[in-house]
Coordinates of C-alpha atoms and ligand atoms in Angstrom, one line a residue:
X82 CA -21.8 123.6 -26.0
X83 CA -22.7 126.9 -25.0
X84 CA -20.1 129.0 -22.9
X85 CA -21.8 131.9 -20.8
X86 CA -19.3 134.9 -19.8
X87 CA -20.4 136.3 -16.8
X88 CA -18.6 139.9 -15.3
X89 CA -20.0 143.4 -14.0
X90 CA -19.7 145.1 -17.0
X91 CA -20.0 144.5 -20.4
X92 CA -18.8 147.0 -22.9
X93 CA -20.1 146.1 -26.1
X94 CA -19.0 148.4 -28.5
X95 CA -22.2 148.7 -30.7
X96 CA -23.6 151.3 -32.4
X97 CA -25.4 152.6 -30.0
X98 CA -22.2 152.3 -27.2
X99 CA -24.2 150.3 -24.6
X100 CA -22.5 149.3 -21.6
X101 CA -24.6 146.5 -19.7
X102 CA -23.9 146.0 -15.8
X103 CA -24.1 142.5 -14.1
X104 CA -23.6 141.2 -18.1
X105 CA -23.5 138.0 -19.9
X106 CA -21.7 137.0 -23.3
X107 CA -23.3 133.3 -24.7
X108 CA -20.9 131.9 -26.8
X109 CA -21.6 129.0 -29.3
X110 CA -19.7 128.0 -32.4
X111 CA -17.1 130.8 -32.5
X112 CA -20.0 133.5 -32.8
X113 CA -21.6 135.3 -29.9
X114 CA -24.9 134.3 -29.9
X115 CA -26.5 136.6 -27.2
X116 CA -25.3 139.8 -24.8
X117 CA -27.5 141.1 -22.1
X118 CA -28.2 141.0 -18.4
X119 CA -26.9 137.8 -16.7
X120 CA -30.3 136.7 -15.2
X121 CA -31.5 137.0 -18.6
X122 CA -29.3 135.0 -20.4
X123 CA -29.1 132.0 -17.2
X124 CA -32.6 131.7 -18.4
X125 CA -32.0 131.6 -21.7
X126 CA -29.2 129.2 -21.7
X127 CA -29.7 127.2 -18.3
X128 CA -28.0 124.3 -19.7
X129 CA -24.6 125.8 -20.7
X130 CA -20.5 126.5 -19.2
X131 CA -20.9 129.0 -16.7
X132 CA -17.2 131.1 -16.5
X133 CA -18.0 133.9 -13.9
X134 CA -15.2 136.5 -14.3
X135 CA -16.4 138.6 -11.2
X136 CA -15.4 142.5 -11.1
X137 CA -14.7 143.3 -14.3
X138 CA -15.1 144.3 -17.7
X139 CA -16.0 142.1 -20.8
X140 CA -14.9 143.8 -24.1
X141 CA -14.5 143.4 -27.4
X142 CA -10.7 142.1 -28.1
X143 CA -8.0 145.1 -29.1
X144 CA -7.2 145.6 -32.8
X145 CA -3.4 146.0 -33.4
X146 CA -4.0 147.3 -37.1
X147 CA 0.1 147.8 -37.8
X148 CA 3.0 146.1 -36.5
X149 CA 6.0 144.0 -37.2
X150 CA 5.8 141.4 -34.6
X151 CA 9.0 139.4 -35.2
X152 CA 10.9 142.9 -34.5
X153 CA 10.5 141.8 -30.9
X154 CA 13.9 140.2 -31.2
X155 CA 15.3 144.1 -31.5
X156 CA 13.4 145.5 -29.2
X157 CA 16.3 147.7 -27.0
X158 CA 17.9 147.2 -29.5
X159 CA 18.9 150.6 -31.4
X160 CA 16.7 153.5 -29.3
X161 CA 17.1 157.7 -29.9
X162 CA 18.9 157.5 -32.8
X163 CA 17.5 159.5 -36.0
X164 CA 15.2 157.5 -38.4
X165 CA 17.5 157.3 -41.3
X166 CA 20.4 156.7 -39.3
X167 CA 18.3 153.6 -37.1
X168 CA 17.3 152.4 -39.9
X169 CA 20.9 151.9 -41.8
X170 CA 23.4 151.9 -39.0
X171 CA 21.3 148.7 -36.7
X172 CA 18.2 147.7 -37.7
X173 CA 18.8 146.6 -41.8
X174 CA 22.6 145.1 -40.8
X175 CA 21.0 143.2 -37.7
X176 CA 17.8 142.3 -40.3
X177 CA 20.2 140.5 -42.9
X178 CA 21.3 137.9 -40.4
X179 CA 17.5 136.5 -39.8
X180 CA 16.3 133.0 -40.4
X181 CA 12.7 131.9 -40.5
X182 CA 13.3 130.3 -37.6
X183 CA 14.5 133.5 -35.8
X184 CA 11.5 135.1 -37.4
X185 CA 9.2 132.8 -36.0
X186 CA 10.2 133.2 -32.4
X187 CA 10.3 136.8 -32.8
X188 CA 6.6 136.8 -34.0
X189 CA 6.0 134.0 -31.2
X190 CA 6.9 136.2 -28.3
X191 CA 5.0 139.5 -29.7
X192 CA 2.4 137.4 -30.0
X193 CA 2.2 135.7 -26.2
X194 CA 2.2 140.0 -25.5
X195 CA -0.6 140.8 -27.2
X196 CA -2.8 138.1 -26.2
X197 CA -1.3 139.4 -23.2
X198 CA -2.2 142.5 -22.7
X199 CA -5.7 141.9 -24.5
X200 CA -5.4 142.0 -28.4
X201 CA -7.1 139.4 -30.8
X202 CA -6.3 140.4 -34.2
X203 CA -3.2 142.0 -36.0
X204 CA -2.4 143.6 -39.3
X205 CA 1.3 142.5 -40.0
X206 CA 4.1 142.9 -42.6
X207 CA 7.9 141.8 -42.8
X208 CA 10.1 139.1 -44.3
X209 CA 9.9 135.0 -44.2
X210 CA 6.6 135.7 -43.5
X211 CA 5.6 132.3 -43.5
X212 CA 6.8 132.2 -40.2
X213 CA 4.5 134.5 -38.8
X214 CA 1.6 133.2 -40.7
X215 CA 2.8 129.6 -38.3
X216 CA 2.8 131.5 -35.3
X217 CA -0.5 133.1 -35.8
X218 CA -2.1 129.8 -36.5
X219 CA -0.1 128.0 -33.6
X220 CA -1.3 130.3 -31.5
X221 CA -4.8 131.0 -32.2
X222 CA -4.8 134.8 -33.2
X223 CA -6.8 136.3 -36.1
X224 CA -4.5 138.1 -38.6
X225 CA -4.1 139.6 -42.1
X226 CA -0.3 139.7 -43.2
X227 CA 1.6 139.5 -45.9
X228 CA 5.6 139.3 -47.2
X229 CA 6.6 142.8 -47.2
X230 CA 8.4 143.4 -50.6
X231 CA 10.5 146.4 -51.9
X232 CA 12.3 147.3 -55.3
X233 CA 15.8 146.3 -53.8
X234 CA 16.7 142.8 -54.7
X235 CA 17.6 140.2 -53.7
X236 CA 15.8 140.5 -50.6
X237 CA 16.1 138.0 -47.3
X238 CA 13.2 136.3 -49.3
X239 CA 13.1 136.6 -52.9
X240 CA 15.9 136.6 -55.4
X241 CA 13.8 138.9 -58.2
X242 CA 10.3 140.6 -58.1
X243 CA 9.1 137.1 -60.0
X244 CA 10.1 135.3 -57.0
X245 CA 8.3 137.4 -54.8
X246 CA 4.9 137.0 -56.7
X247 CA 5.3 133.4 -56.9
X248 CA 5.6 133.1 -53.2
X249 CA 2.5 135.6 -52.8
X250 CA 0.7 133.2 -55.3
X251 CA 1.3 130.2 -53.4
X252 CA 1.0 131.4 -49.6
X253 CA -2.7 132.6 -51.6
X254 CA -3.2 128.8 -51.5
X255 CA -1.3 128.4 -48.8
X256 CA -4.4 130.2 -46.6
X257 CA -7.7 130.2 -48.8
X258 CA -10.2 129.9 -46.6
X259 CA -8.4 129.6 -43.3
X260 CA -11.0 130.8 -40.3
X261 CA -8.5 133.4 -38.8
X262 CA -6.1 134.6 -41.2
X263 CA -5.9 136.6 -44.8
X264 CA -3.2 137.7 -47.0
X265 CA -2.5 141.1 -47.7
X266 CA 0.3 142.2 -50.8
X267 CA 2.3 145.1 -48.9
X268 CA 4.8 146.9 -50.7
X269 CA 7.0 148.8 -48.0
X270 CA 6.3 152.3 -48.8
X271 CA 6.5 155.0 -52.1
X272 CA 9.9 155.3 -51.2
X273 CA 11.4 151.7 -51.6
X274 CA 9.3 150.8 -54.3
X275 CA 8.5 151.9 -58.0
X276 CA 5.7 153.0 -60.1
X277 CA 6.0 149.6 -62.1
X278 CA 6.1 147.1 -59.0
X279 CA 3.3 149.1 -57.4
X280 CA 0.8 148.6 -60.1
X281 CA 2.0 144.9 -60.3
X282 CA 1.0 144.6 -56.6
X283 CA -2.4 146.0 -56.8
X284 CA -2.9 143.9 -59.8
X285 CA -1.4 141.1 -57.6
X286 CA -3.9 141.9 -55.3
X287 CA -7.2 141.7 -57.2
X288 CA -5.6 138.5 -59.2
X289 CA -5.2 136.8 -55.7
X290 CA -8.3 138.4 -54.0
X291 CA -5.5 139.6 -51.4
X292 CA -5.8 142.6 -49.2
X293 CA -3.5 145.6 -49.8
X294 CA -1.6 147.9 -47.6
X295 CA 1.5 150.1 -47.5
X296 CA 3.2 152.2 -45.3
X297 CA 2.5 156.3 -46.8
X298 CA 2.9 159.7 -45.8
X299 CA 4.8 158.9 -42.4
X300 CA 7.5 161.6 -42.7
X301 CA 8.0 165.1 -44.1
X302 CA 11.3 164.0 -46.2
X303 CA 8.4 161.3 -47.7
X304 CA 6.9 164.0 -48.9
X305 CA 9.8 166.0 -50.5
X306 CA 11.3 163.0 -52.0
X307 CA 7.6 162.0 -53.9
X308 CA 7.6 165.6 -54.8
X309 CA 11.1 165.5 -56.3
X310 CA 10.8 162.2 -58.1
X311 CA 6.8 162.4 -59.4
X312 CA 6.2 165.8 -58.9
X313 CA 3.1 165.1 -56.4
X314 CA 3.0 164.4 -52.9
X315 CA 2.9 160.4 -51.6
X316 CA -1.1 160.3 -51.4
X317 CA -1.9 162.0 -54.8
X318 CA 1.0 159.6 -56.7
X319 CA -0.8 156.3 -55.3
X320 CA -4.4 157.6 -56.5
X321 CA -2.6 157.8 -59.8
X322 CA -1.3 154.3 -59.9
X323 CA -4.7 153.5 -58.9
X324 CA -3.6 152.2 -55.3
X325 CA -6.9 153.8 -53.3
X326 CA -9.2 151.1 -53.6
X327 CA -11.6 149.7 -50.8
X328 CA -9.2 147.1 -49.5
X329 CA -6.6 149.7 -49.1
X330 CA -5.4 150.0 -45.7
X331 CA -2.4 152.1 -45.3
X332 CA 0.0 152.5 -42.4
X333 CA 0.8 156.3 -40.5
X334 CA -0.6 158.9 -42.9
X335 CA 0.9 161.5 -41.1
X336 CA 1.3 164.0 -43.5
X337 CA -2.2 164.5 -45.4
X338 CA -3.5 167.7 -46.7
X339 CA -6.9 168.3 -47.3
X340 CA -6.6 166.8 -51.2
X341 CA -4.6 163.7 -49.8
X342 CA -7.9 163.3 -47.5
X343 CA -10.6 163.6 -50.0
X344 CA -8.7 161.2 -52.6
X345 CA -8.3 158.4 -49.0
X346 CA -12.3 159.2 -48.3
X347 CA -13.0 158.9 -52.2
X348 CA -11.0 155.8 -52.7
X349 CA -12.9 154.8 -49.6
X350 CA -9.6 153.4 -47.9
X351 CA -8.6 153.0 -44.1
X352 CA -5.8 154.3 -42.3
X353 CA -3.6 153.3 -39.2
X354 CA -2.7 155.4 -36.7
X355 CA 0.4 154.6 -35.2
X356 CA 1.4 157.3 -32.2
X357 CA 4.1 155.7 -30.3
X358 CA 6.4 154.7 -33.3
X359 CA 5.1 158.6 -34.7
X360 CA 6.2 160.1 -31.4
X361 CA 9.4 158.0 -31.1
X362 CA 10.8 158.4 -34.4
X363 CA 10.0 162.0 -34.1
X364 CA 7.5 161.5 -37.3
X365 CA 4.6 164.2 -36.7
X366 CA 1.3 163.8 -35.6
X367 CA -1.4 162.3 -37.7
X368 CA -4.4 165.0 -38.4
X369 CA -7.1 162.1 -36.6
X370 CA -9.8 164.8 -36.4
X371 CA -9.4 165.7 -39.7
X372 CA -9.5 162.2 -41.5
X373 CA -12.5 161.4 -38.8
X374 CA -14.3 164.7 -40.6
X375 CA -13.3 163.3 -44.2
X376 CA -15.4 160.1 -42.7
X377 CA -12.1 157.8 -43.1
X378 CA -12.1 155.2 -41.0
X379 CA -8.7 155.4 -38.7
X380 CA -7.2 152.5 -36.6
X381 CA -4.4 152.4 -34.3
X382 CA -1.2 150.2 -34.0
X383 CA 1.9 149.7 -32.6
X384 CA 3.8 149.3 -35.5
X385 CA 7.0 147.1 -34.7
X386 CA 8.7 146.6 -31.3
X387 CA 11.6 148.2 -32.4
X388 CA 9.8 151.9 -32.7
X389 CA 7.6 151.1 -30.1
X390 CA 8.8 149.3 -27.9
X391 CA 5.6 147.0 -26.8
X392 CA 3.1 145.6 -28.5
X393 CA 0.1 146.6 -26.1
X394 CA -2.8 148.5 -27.3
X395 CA -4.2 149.9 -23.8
X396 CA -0.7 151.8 -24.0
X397 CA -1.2 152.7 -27.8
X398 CA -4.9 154.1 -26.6
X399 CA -4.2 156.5 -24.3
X400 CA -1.0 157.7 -26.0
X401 CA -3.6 158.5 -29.2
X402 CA -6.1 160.4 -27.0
X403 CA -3.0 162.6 -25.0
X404 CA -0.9 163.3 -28.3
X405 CA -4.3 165.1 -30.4
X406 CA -4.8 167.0 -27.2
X407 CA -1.3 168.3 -26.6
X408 CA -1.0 168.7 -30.2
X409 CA -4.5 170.7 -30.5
X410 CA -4.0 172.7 -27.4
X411 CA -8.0 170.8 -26.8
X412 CA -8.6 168.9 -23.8
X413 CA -11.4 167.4 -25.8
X414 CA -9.6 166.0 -28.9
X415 CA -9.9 162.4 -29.1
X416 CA -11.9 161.8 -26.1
X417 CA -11.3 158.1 -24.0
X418 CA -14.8 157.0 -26.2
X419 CA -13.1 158.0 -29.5
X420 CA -9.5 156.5 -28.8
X421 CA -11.6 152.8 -27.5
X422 CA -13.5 153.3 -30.8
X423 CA -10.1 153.4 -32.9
X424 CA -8.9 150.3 -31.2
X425 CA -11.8 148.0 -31.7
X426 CA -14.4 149.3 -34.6
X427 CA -11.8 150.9 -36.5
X428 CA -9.2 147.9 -36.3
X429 CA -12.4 146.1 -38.1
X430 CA -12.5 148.2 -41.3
X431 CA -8.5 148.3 -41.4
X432 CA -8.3 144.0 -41.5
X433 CA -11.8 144.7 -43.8
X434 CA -13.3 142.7 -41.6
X435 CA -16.9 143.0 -40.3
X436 CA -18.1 140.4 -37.9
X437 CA -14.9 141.6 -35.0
X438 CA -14.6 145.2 -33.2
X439 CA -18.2 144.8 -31.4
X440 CA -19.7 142.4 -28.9
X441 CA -23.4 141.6 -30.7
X442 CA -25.4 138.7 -31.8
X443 CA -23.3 137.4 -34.8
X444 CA -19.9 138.7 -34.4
X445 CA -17.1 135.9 -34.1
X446 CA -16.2 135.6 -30.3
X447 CA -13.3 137.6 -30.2
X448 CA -12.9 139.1 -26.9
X449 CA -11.1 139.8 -23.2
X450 CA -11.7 141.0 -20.4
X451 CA -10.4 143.3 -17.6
X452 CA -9.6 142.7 -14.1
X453 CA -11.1 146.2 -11.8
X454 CA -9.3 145.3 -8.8
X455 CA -6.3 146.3 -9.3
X456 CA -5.7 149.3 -7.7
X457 CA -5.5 151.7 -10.6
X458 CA -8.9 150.4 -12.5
X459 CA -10.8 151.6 -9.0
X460 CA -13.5 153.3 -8.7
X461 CA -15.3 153.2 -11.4
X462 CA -17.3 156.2 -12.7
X463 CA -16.8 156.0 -16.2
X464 CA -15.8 152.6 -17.4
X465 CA -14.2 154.0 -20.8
X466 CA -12.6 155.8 -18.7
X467 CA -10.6 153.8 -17.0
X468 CA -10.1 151.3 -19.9
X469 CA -8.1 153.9 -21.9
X470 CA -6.7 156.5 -19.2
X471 CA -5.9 154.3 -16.2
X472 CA -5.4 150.7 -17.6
X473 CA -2.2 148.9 -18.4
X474 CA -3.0 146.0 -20.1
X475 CA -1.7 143.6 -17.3
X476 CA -5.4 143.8 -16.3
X477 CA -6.7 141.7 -18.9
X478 CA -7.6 138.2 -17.7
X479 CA -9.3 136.8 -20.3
X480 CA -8.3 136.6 -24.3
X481 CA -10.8 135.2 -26.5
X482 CA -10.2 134.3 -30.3
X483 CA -13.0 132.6 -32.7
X484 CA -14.5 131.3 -29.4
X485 CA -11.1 129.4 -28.2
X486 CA -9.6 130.9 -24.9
X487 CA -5.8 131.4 -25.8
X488 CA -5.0 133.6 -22.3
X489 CA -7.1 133.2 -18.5
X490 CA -6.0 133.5 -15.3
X491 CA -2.3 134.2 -15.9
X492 CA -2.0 131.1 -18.3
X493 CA -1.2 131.1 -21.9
X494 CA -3.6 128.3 -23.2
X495 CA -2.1 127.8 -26.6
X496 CA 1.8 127.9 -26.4
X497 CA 4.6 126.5 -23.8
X498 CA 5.3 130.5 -22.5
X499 CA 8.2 128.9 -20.8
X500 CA 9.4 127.2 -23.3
X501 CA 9.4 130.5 -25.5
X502 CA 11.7 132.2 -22.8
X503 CA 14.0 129.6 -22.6
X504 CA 14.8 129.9 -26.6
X505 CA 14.4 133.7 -26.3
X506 CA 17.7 132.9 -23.9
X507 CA 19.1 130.7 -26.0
X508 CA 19.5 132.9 -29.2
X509 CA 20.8 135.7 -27.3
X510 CA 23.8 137.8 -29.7
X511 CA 21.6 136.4 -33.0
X512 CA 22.5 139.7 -34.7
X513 CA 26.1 139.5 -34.4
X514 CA 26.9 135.9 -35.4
Ligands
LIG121 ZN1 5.6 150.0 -39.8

């Protein structure tokens, strides 16, 4: 059965940027099989499910390209505290006392936000992973993720580093060929890990046609300690384990020289911007015009709801567009256009995959759309505009995944959002039992 989307506007996203007024999306199978005007497409499909969403905006869905979604459970948690000191003091003693079950609810409630506040698809990494691949599933999101492993052992997972590639090697099998969701191996970062279990990984990788990612180059103390121990800064020693590859998507990148940008654009990998968690944690500021220049593709994230502390990427948007311009002294850095291009086309080539981030003939049916009237999405002069400066998220009416409507009307469609409150409740003082 055909589904026809009807709204005001539809913002597709394509090459060429077009945004189509009194617009139609025809849905069949999962894939969009038509976009254009709505007395067009009645003709085309006259025999089909009509959902007429009114004033607003269709859109391809938001790409959360980093996070840690089961960190919702410390969200509030431990805030304005310095990195090293977060990290030690709250967040790895309150990290040791998680089950798979906690995990899961964790990755349960950042999911219900997302779909939310209008994102389809995720790039994710922590422990009992498992878990999160469930929820994803359950709920209908599209997702790559992976266990997150470093050289410190045992872990909340894994006894050894053996342990840790036989679970990779079965949760391979685990999701071959699911529809909506890929593995990725994801060592934490150059500075929890070794030269010997990072080559293992990217070999780990190719052996289990995985996709790879890592945290890099997120703080200045990064890049004195890769100095210190390797004698070359974070991006040049993974180049020399042979860690750039195509399938390479790596987290922050906030400290890249020119070198570190030609070695990403030659090894033709992506990067994920992450500016609240960057801002927060009082990392720096990613050079996004620079990598742009070096043609790398950039996405953006929220990374965890811990350094975050939401998992909405209409926030994540406009905080990328307002930090290059206070941090170029340029008005025009990273215009609204630029920072909705980040979140949708450039999500695509950071989860390496093509068919989402654009609303076209072909694409898989990932998609939302905003309500415009509510009071801050009025008028409308420049729809791009509003999306990314004056939207909240709490706009979006409509979350599309694969074709399956998970979110419309105020109603989660694919879990019991009342049911997830009440255990939220329930589990309340988790870290200190
Ligand atoms: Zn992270």
């Amino acid at each position: 059965m055909i589904s026809l989307y009807t709204a005001d506007y539809v913002v597709t996203q394509n090459d060429a940027r077009d945004i189509i007024r009194n617009a139609a999306v025809a849905v069949e199978d999962g894939r969009i099989l038509s976009v254009g005007h709505t007395d067009l497409l009645e003709i085309l499909f006259p025999e089909c499910r009509r959902v007429d969403l009114g004033h607003a905006v269709i859109m391809p869905g938001l790409i959360n390209a980093h996070t840690h979604v089961s960190m919702s459970l410390l969200r509030g948690y431990s805030d304005d505290k310095a990195l090293m000191d977060w990290l030690t003091q709250d967040i790895f003693p309150a990290e040791a006392k998680l089950t798979p079950e906690l995990v899961e609810l964790g990755a349960m409630f950042s999911l219900a936000e997302m779909i939310r506040t209008g994102t389809t698809a995720f790039y994710d990494m922590y422990m009992h992973q498992r878990s999160v691949f469930r929820a994803a599933d359950k709920l209908g999101m599209r997702a790559v993720m992976g266990e997150s492993v470093t050289q410190f052992f045992p872990s909340l997972t894994c006894k050894d580093a053996e342990a840790y590639f036989d679970l990779v090697r079965v949760q391979a099998d685990e999701w071959k060929g699911h529809p909506r969701i890929r593995q990725a191996i994801l060592p934490h970062a150059p500075y929890t890990t070794n030269p010997e279990l990072l080559t293992k990984c990217r070999a780990l990788a190719d052996e289990t046609q995985s996709l790879f990612g890592m945290h890099l180059a997120e703080t200045e103390s990064e890049t004195q300690t890769c100095l210190q121990n390797f004698g070359m800064r974070p991006i040049p020693y993974c180049e020399s384990l042979g860690l750039l590859q195509p399938d390479s998507t790596f987290f922050h990148v906030v400290h890249a020289d020119e070198r570190d940008m030609e070695l990403l654009n030659e090894g033709r990998c992506a990067v994920v911007h992450n500016p609240a968690s960057n801002m927060k944690l009082a990392s720096g500021v990613a050079p996004i015009g620079a990598m742009l220049r070096y043609r790398i593709p950039v996405a953006l994230g929220t990374d965890g709801p811990a350094s975050n502390n939401a998992q909405n990427m209409v926030r994540e948007m406009y905080m990328a567009s307002l930090l290059q311009k206070v941090q170029n002294l340029d008005s025009t850095a990273c215009p609204a256009q630029l920072a909705l291009d980040m979140a949708t086309r450039g999500g695509s080539d950071a989860l390496h995959e093509p068919l989402i981030g654009t609303l076209e003939p072909g694409m898989k049916a990932d998609f939302i759309a905003l309500d415009l009237t509510t009071p801050n999405m009025q008028p409308v002069h420049n729809i791009v505009s509003n999306i990314v400066y004056a939207a909240t998220g709490l706009e979006n009416k409509l979350t599309v995944v694969d074709g399956q409507e998970l979110y419309r009307d105020g109603k989660f469609l694919t879990c019991d959002y009342e049911a997830l409150c009440a255990e939220m409740k329930a589990i309340h003082g988790w870290e200190k039992k």
